[in-house]
Amino acid sequence: MGLLDIIPAGVVTGDNLKKLFDYAQEHKFAIPAINCTSTSTINAALEAAKKCRSPIIIQFSNGGAAYVAGKAIDNKNQEASILGAVAGAQYVRSIAKAYGIPVVIHSDHCAKKLLPWFDGMIAADEEYFKAHGEPLFSSHMLDLSEDPMEENIETCLKYLKRMAAIDCFLEMEIGITGGEEDGVDNSDVDNASLYTQPEDIWEIYRRFSEVTDLFSIAAAFGNVHGVYAPGNVKLHPELLGKHQAYVKDQLKAKSDTPVYFVFHGGSGSSPKEISTALEFGVVKMNVDTDTQWAYWKGLRDFYEKNKAYLQSQVGNPDGENKPNKKYYDPRVFIRSAEVSMVDRIAEAFDNLNSKNVL
Ligand SMILES: O=C(CO)COP(=O)(O)O
Ligand SMILES: O=C[C@H](O)COP(=O)(O)O
Ligand SMILES: [Zn+2]
Ligand SMILES: [Zn+2]
């Protein structure tokens, strides 16, 4: 039985999203979450998933969402980030079904200072729920990992109650992802905060479960955003196994993976690190930096290959009166970027063991 026997193609929310993650854990695969900033990058992500016969997660960071709306819109009260995330979600909703794959729409890291962004997106979810019986977004992430744990949990619980009422799924972060996100520089945080403890996972799991089962945990196991020289990042995905065993024991559960874990900083991770994470119940892995690089590389290679045709509107090695329109049409050069991004996402499906699961 394939995934499409269990959940439909198109945007999945609520119980269908839970079924997707359960299916992924059962079959030891995870779904790549690709940071998208435009219809071009969204289409590349959907194209890769269609090609690989896999579900996909389209996610918008705060800055990525603002970029979707356009740089001319002021973002002082998060207007651009709210409008852009909502516009991006609506765009995905209008085309997802045509790709014939399950699609999850998600918003990425939201720190305390960005809560007005979160409020704006939840308001859009509630409005969408009134009209369609489901939220606009499948899920959102709250990242209060910089704050004391009790405050992190309390704030998440407040939103979780509101989200549970509209079947919207919450991803929370505990422990700190190193590197940089949304201009917050975490490159010098102390080592212990980069690795979460099992007791903390249980505390979160226990309290969130009293409200809903629509939540996941981005637990830090040395994850870092970005790509660095070899040896600089020490990932310990096996720690996730300890967390799962601890929660299983507390719950006296049958499942070895009672928790849905999220892997941040997927770029630059080795296939071995990724497969260890899969073993311990990771259902979602975020990839941004490597797909950014792939998009750029596609464009760079196009330019290198066609340089002589890209110096003037008219005139190339084939003749001084020959027009170059077909080289500088964005549908041609941006397409090269997309094709390269599609290939990199296909590699992520391979590493995440999620090819041909429909
Ligand atoms: O975790 C991420 C987005 O939240 C992406 O991390 P990378 O840029 O390292 O792939
Ligand atoms: O959080 C990590 C993602 O890579 C988002 O990056 P960004 O804030 O530059 O869009
Ligand atoms: Zn974080
Ligand atoms: Zn992240």
Short mmCIF file of N, CA and C in Angstrom, two decimals, residues 2-134:
data_model
loop_
_atom_site.label_atom_id
_atom_site.label_comp_id
_atom_site.label_asym_id
_atom_site.label_seq_id
_atom_site.Cartn_x
_atom_site.Cartn_y
_atom_site.Cartn_z
N GLY A 2 0.67 2.12 -0.99
CA GLY A 2 1.46 3.36 -1.08
C GLY A 2 0.82 4.49 -0.28
N LEU A 3 1.54 5.57 -0.23
CA LEU A 3 1.09 6.74 0.54
C LEU A 3 -0.24 7.30 0.03
N LEU A 4 -0.42 7.29 -1.31
CA LEU A 4 -1.65 7.86 -1.86
C LEU A 4 -2.89 7.01 -1.59
N ASP A 5 -2.68 5.79 -1.05
CA ASP A 5 -3.83 5.00 -0.60
C ASP A 5 -4.29 5.48 0.77
N ILE A 6 -3.45 6.26 1.41
CA ILE A 6 -3.74 6.69 2.79
C ILE A 6 -4.14 8.16 2.86
N ILE A 7 -3.41 8.99 2.11
CA ILE A 7 -3.70 10.44 2.10
C ILE A 7 -3.83 10.93 0.66
N PRO A 8 -4.55 12.02 0.45
CA PRO A 8 -4.73 12.49 -0.93
C PRO A 8 -3.56 13.32 -1.45
N ALA A 9 -3.53 13.53 -2.77
CA ALA A 9 -2.58 14.48 -3.36
C ALA A 9 -3.10 15.89 -3.04
N GLY A 10 -2.20 16.86 -3.09
CA GLY A 10 -2.58 18.24 -2.75
C GLY A 10 -2.11 18.55 -1.33
N VAL A 11 -2.54 19.68 -0.82
CA VAL A 11 -2.08 20.12 0.50
C VAL A 11 -2.70 19.26 1.60
N VAL A 12 -1.87 18.74 2.49
CA VAL A 12 -2.38 17.91 3.58
C VAL A 12 -2.27 18.66 4.92
N THR A 13 -3.29 18.50 5.72
CA THR A 13 -3.34 19.15 7.05
C THR A 13 -3.90 18.16 8.07
N GLY A 14 -3.83 18.55 9.33
CA GLY A 14 -4.50 17.83 10.42
C GLY A 14 -4.20 16.35 10.46
N ASP A 15 -5.26 15.56 10.46
CA ASP A 15 -5.11 14.12 10.59
C ASP A 15 -4.31 13.52 9.42
N ASN A 16 -4.48 14.09 8.23
CA ASN A 16 -3.71 13.58 7.07
C ASN A 16 -2.21 13.84 7.24
N LEU A 17 -1.87 14.95 7.84
CA LEU A 17 -0.46 15.24 8.08
C LEU A 17 0.11 14.24 9.09
N LYS A 18 -0.68 13.94 10.10
CA LYS A 18 -0.26 12.95 11.10
C LYS A 18 -0.08 11.57 10.45
N LYS A 19 -1.01 11.24 9.56
CA LYS A 19 -0.89 9.95 8.85
C LYS A 19 0.39 9.93 8.00
N LEU A 20 0.70 11.06 7.41
CA LEU A 20 1.92 11.16 6.59
C LEU A 20 3.16 10.91 7.45
N PHE A 21 3.23 11.57 8.60
CA PHE A 21 4.40 11.40 9.46
C PHE A 21 4.46 9.98 10.05
N ASP A 22 3.30 9.41 10.38
CA ASP A 22 3.29 8.03 10.90
C ASP A 22 3.80 7.06 9.83
N TYR A 23 3.34 7.27 8.61
CA TYR A 23 3.75 6.42 7.49
C TYR A 23 5.27 6.54 7.28
N ALA A 24 5.75 7.79 7.37
CA ALA A 24 7.19 8.03 7.19
C ALA A 24 8.00 7.31 8.27
N GLN A 25 7.56 7.41 9.52
CA GLN A 25 8.29 6.72 10.60
C GLN A 25 8.26 5.21 10.40
N GLU A 26 7.08 4.72 10.04
CA GLU A 26 6.93 3.28 9.86
C GLU A 26 7.85 2.76 8.75
N HIS A 27 8.00 3.56 7.68
CA HIS A 27 8.82 3.13 6.54
C HIS A 27 10.22 3.74 6.56
N LYS A 28 10.58 4.35 7.69
CA LYS A 28 11.93 4.90 7.89
C LYS A 28 12.36 5.86 6.77
N PHE A 29 11.47 6.79 6.45
CA PHE A 29 11.90 7.86 5.57
C PHE A 29 11.49 9.20 6.18
N ALA A 30 12.05 10.28 5.66
CA ALA A 30 11.65 11.62 6.11
C ALA A 30 11.38 12.47 4.89
N ILE A 31 10.69 13.57 5.12
CA ILE A 31 10.27 14.43 4.02
C ILE A 31 11.16 15.68 4.03
N PRO A 32 11.75 16.02 2.88
CA PRO A 32 12.55 17.24 2.87
C PRO A 32 11.66 18.47 2.94
N ALA A 33 12.08 19.45 3.74
CA ALA A 33 11.38 20.73 3.82
C ALA A 33 12.30 21.74 3.15
N ILE A 34 11.83 22.27 2.03
CA ILE A 34 12.68 23.16 1.23
C ILE A 34 12.27 24.61 1.46
N ASN A 35 13.24 25.43 1.85
CA ASN A 35 12.96 26.86 2.02
C ASN A 35 12.77 27.48 0.64
N CYS A 36 11.60 28.10 0.44
CA CYS A 36 11.28 28.69 -0.86
C CYS A 36 11.06 30.20 -0.71
N THR A 37 11.40 30.91 -1.76
CA THR A 37 11.35 32.38 -1.70
C THR A 37 10.64 32.98 -2.92
N SER A 38 10.10 32.15 -3.78
CA SER A 38 9.52 32.63 -5.04
C SER A 38 8.71 31.52 -5.67
N THR A 39 7.90 31.86 -6.69
CA THR A 39 7.18 30.79 -7.40
C THR A 39 8.18 29.88 -8.11
N SER A 40 9.31 30.44 -8.52
CA SER A 40 10.31 29.63 -9.22
C SER A 40 10.87 28.54 -8.30
N THR A 41 11.23 28.90 -7.07
CA THR A 41 11.80 27.89 -6.16
C THR A 41 10.71 26.93 -5.66
N ILE A 42 9.48 27.45 -5.49
CA ILE A 42 8.37 26.55 -5.11
C ILE A 42 8.18 25.51 -6.22
N ASN A 43 8.14 25.98 -7.47
CA ASN A 43 7.92 25.05 -8.58
C ASN A 43 9.03 24.02 -8.67
N ALA A 44 10.27 24.45 -8.41
CA ALA A 44 11.39 23.50 -8.46
C ALA A 44 11.20 22.41 -7.41
N ALA A 45 10.77 22.81 -6.22
CA ALA A 45 10.56 21.83 -5.14
C ALA A 45 9.43 20.86 -5.52
N LEU A 46 8.35 21.39 -6.06
CA LEU A 46 7.22 20.53 -6.44
C LEU A 46 7.62 19.61 -7.61
N GLU A 47 8.39 20.16 -8.53
CA GLU A 47 8.83 19.36 -9.69
C GLU A 47 9.69 18.18 -9.23
N ALA A 48 10.60 18.46 -8.30
CA ALA A 48 11.47 17.39 -7.79
C ALA A 48 10.64 16.30 -7.12
N ALA A 49 9.64 16.71 -6.35
CA ALA A 49 8.81 15.73 -5.64
C ALA A 49 7.99 14.90 -6.63
N LYS A 50 7.48 15.55 -7.65
CA LYS A 50 6.70 14.83 -8.67
C LYS A 50 7.59 13.80 -9.37
N LYS A 51 8.79 14.26 -9.74
CA LYS A 51 9.74 13.40 -10.43
C LYS A 51 10.14 12.19 -9.56
N CYS A 52 10.30 12.43 -8.28
CA CYS A 52 10.75 11.36 -7.37
C CYS A 52 9.60 10.59 -6.73
N ARG A 53 8.37 10.95 -7.08
CA ARG A 53 7.18 10.32 -6.50
C ARG A 53 7.25 10.31 -4.97
N SER A 54 7.33 11.52 -4.46
CA SER A 54 7.49 11.69 -3.01
C SER A 54 6.67 12.88 -2.51
N PRO A 55 6.28 12.85 -1.25
CA PRO A 55 5.67 14.06 -0.68
C PRO A 55 6.75 15.12 -0.43
N ILE A 56 6.34 16.36 -0.26
CA ILE A 56 7.32 17.43 -0.02
C ILE A 56 6.75 18.47 0.93
N ILE A 57 7.67 19.15 1.63
CA ILE A 57 7.27 20.26 2.50
C ILE A 57 7.84 21.55 1.90
N ILE A 58 6.95 22.51 1.64
CA ILE A 58 7.37 23.83 1.17
C ILE A 58 7.35 24.73 2.39
N GLN A 59 8.48 25.36 2.71
CA GLN A 59 8.46 26.23 3.89
C GLN A 59 8.98 27.62 3.59
N PHE A 60 8.45 28.57 4.36
CA PHE A 60 8.84 29.97 4.21
C PHE A 60 9.48 30.44 5.50
N SER A 61 10.68 30.98 5.39
CA SER A 61 11.28 31.63 6.56
C SER A 61 10.66 33.03 6.65
N ASN A 62 10.93 33.71 7.74
CA ASN A 62 10.41 35.08 7.91
C ASN A 62 10.92 35.98 6.78
N GLY A 63 12.22 35.92 6.53
CA GLY A 63 12.79 36.76 5.47
C GLY A 63 12.37 36.27 4.08
N GLY A 64 12.26 34.96 3.93
CA GLY A 64 11.83 34.37 2.66
C GLY A 64 10.41 34.80 2.33
N ALA A 65 9.56 34.82 3.33
CA ALA A 65 8.16 35.23 3.13
C ALA A 65 8.10 36.69 2.70
N ALA A 66 8.88 37.54 3.36
CA ALA A 66 8.90 38.96 2.99
C ALA A 66 9.36 39.12 1.54
N TYR A 67 10.31 38.28 1.16
CA TYR A 67 10.82 38.33 -0.22
C TYR A 67 9.75 37.93 -1.22
N VAL A 68 8.91 36.95 -0.84
CA VAL A 68 7.81 36.52 -1.71
C VAL A 68 6.90 37.73 -1.99
N ALA A 69 6.64 38.53 -0.94
CA ALA A 69 5.74 39.68 -1.11
C ALA A 69 6.39 40.77 -1.95
N GLY A 70 7.72 40.89 -1.86
CA GLY A 70 8.42 41.91 -2.64
C GLY A 70 9.14 42.90 -1.74
N LYS A 71 10.31 43.33 -2.16
CA LYS A 71 11.16 44.16 -1.32
C LYS A 71 10.61 45.58 -1.15
N ALA A 72 9.61 45.95 -1.95
CA ALA A 72 9.07 47.31 -1.85
C ALA A 72 8.09 47.45 -0.69
N ILE A 73 7.65 46.33 -0.13
CA ILE A 73 6.68 46.41 0.97
C ILE A 73 7.41 46.52 2.31
N ASP A 74 7.00 47.49 3.10
CA ASP A 74 7.61 47.72 4.40
C ASP A 74 7.35 46.52 5.31
N ASN A 75 8.36 46.14 6.11
CA ASN A 75 8.15 44.97 6.98
C ASN A 75 8.23 45.35 8.45
N LYS A 76 7.97 46.65 8.76
CA LYS A 76 8.23 47.05 10.15
C LYS A 76 7.31 46.37 11.15
N ASN A 77 6.07 46.13 10.81
CA ASN A 77 5.20 45.36 11.72
C ASN A 77 4.93 43.96 11.18
N GLN A 78 5.90 43.45 10.44
CA GLN A 78 5.79 42.11 9.85
C GLN A 78 4.76 42.03 8.71
N GLU A 79 4.33 43.20 8.19
CA GLU A 79 3.32 43.15 7.12
C GLU A 79 3.80 42.33 5.92
N ALA A 80 5.04 42.60 5.48
CA ALA A 80 5.52 41.92 4.28
C ALA A 80 5.65 40.41 4.53
N SER A 81 6.13 40.05 5.73
CA SER A 81 6.30 38.62 6.02
C SER A 81 4.96 37.90 6.13
N ILE A 82 3.97 38.60 6.68
CA ILE A 82 2.63 37.99 6.77
C ILE A 82 2.04 37.84 5.37
N LEU A 83 2.04 38.96 4.63
CA LEU A 83 1.47 38.93 3.27
C LEU A 83 2.18 37.91 2.38
N GLY A 84 3.50 37.87 2.48
CA GLY A 84 4.27 36.97 1.61
C GLY A 84 4.04 35.51 1.96
N ALA A 85 3.98 35.21 3.26
CA ALA A 85 3.74 33.81 3.66
C ALA A 85 2.35 33.38 3.21
N VAL A 86 1.37 34.25 3.40
CA VAL A 86 -0.01 33.92 3.01
C VAL A 86 -0.11 33.78 1.48
N ALA A 87 0.52 34.71 0.76
CA ALA A 87 0.50 34.63 -0.71
C ALA A 87 1.18 33.35 -1.18
N GLY A 88 2.30 33.03 -0.56
CA GLY A 88 3.03 31.80 -0.92
C GLY A 88 2.18 30.57 -0.67
N ALA A 89 1.51 30.56 0.48
CA ALA A 89 0.66 29.41 0.83
C ALA A 89 -0.50 29.29 -0.16
N GLN A 90 -1.09 30.43 -0.50
CA GLN A 90 -2.21 30.39 -1.46
C GLN A 90 -1.73 29.92 -2.83
N TYR A 91 -0.55 30.35 -3.22
CA TYR A 91 0.00 29.90 -4.51
C TYR A 91 0.19 28.38 -4.50
N VAL A 92 0.80 27.88 -3.41
CA VAL A 92 1.01 26.42 -3.32
C VAL A 92 -0.33 25.70 -3.36
N ARG A 93 -1.31 26.24 -2.64
CA ARG A 93 -2.64 25.60 -2.63
C ARG A 93 -3.26 25.55 -4.02
N SER A 94 -3.02 26.59 -4.83
CA SER A 94 -3.69 26.60 -6.13
C SER A 94 -3.05 25.65 -7.15
N ILE A 95 -1.82 25.20 -6.90
CA ILE A 95 -1.20 24.32 -7.90
C ILE A 95 -0.85 22.92 -7.39
N ALA A 96 -0.82 22.73 -6.07
CA ALA A 96 -0.30 21.47 -5.49
C ALA A 96 -0.96 20.22 -6.07
N LYS A 97 -2.27 20.25 -6.15
CA LYS A 97 -2.99 19.04 -6.58
C LYS A 97 -2.58 18.61 -7.99
N ALA A 98 -2.30 19.59 -8.84
CA ALA A 98 -1.94 19.29 -10.23
C ALA A 98 -0.63 18.50 -10.32
N TYR A 99 0.19 18.56 -9.27
CA TYR A 99 1.45 17.81 -9.27
C TYR A 99 1.25 16.35 -8.85
N GLY A 100 0.07 16.04 -8.31
CA GLY A 100 -0.25 14.66 -7.96
C GLY A 100 0.50 14.10 -6.76
N ILE A 101 0.96 15.00 -5.88
CA ILE A 101 1.74 14.56 -4.71
C ILE A 101 1.18 15.22 -3.44
N PRO A 102 1.38 14.61 -2.28
CA PRO A 102 1.01 15.29 -1.04
C PRO A 102 2.00 16.42 -0.74
N VAL A 103 1.47 17.58 -0.38
CA VAL A 103 2.31 18.76 -0.13
C VAL A 103 1.97 19.33 1.25
N VAL A 104 3.00 19.65 2.01
CA VAL A 104 2.83 20.26 3.33
C VAL A 104 3.29 21.72 3.21
N ILE A 105 2.47 22.65 3.70
CA ILE A 105 2.88 24.07 3.69
C ILE A 105 3.22 24.47 5.12
N HIS A 106 4.43 24.99 5.29
CA HIS A 106 4.95 25.22 6.64
C HIS A 106 5.65 26.58 6.72
N SER A 107 5.65 27.18 7.91
CA SER A 107 6.48 28.38 8.12
C SER A 107 7.61 28.01 9.07
N ASP A 108 8.80 28.55 8.78
CA ASP A 108 10.04 28.17 9.47
C ASP A 108 10.24 29.01 10.74
N HIS A 109 11.40 28.89 11.37
CA HIS A 109 11.74 29.58 12.63
C HIS A 109 10.98 30.87 12.89
N CYS A 110 10.31 30.93 14.05
CA CYS A 110 9.72 32.19 14.49
C CYS A 110 10.18 32.45 15.92
N ALA A 111 11.11 33.37 16.07
CA ALA A 111 11.62 33.73 17.39
C ALA A 111 10.65 34.70 18.07
N LYS A 112 10.89 34.95 19.37
CA LYS A 112 9.98 35.79 20.16
C LYS A 112 9.70 37.15 19.50
N LYS A 113 10.76 37.75 19.00
CA LYS A 113 10.58 39.10 18.42
C LYS A 113 9.74 39.06 17.13
N LEU A 114 9.55 37.85 16.58
CA LEU A 114 8.78 37.74 15.33
C LEU A 114 7.35 37.25 15.55
N LEU A 115 6.92 37.19 16.83
CA LEU A 115 5.57 36.65 17.10
C LEU A 115 4.43 37.37 16.35
N PRO A 116 4.54 38.68 16.08
CA PRO A 116 3.48 39.30 15.27
C PRO A 116 3.33 38.63 13.89
N TRP A 117 4.42 38.11 13.37
CA TRP A 117 4.36 37.35 12.11
C TRP A 117 3.51 36.09 12.31
N PHE A 118 3.79 35.40 13.40
CA PHE A 118 3.05 34.17 13.73
C PHE A 118 1.56 34.48 13.88
N ASP A 119 1.28 35.55 14.62
CA ASP A 119 -0.13 35.94 14.85
C ASP A 119 -0.84 36.19 13.52
N GLY A 120 -0.16 36.84 12.60
CA GLY A 120 -0.76 37.14 11.29
C GLY A 120 -1.08 35.87 10.52
N MET A 121 -0.15 34.91 10.57
CA MET A 121 -0.38 33.66 9.83
C MET A 121 -1.49 32.83 10.48
N ILE A 122 -1.54 32.82 11.80
CA ILE A 122 -2.60 32.05 12.49
C ILE A 122 -3.97 32.68 12.19
N ALA A 123 -4.00 34.00 12.15
CA ALA A 123 -5.27 34.67 11.81
C ALA A 123 -5.73 34.23 10.41
N ALA A 124 -4.78 34.12 9.47
CA ALA A 124 -5.12 33.66 8.11
C ALA A 124 -5.60 32.20 8.14
N ASP A 125 -4.98 31.39 9.00
CA ASP A 125 -5.40 29.98 9.15
C ASP A 125 -6.84 29.90 9.68
N GLU A 126 -7.13 30.74 10.67
CA GLU A 126 -8.46 30.70 11.28
C GLU A 126 -9.53 31.13 10.28
N GLU A 127 -9.20 32.13 9.49
CA GLU A 127 -10.15 32.59 8.48
C GLU A 127 -10.37 31.50 7.42
N TYR A 128 -9.28 30.86 7.02
CA TYR A 128 -9.37 29.80 6.01
C TYR A 128 -10.17 28.62 6.57
N PHE A 129 -9.96 28.35 7.85
CA PHE A 129 -10.67 27.24 8.49
C PHE A 129 -12.18 27.46 8.47
N LYS A 130 -12.57 28.71 8.72
CA LYS A 130 -14.01 29.03 8.73
C LYS A 130 -14.64 28.70 7.37
N ALA A 131 -13.91 28.99 6.30
CA ALA A 131 -14.45 28.78 4.95
C ALA A 131 -14.28 27.35 4.46
N HIS A 132 -13.18 26.68 4.86
CA HIS A 132 -12.84 25.39 4.23
C HIS A 132 -12.71 24.22 5.21
N GLY A 133 -12.82 24.49 6.50
CA GLY A 133 -12.73 23.40 7.48
C GLY A 133 -11.33 22.88 7.71
N GLU A 134 -10.32 23.62 7.24
CA GLU A 134 -8.91 23.28 7.53
C GLU A 134 -8.09 24.57 7.50
#
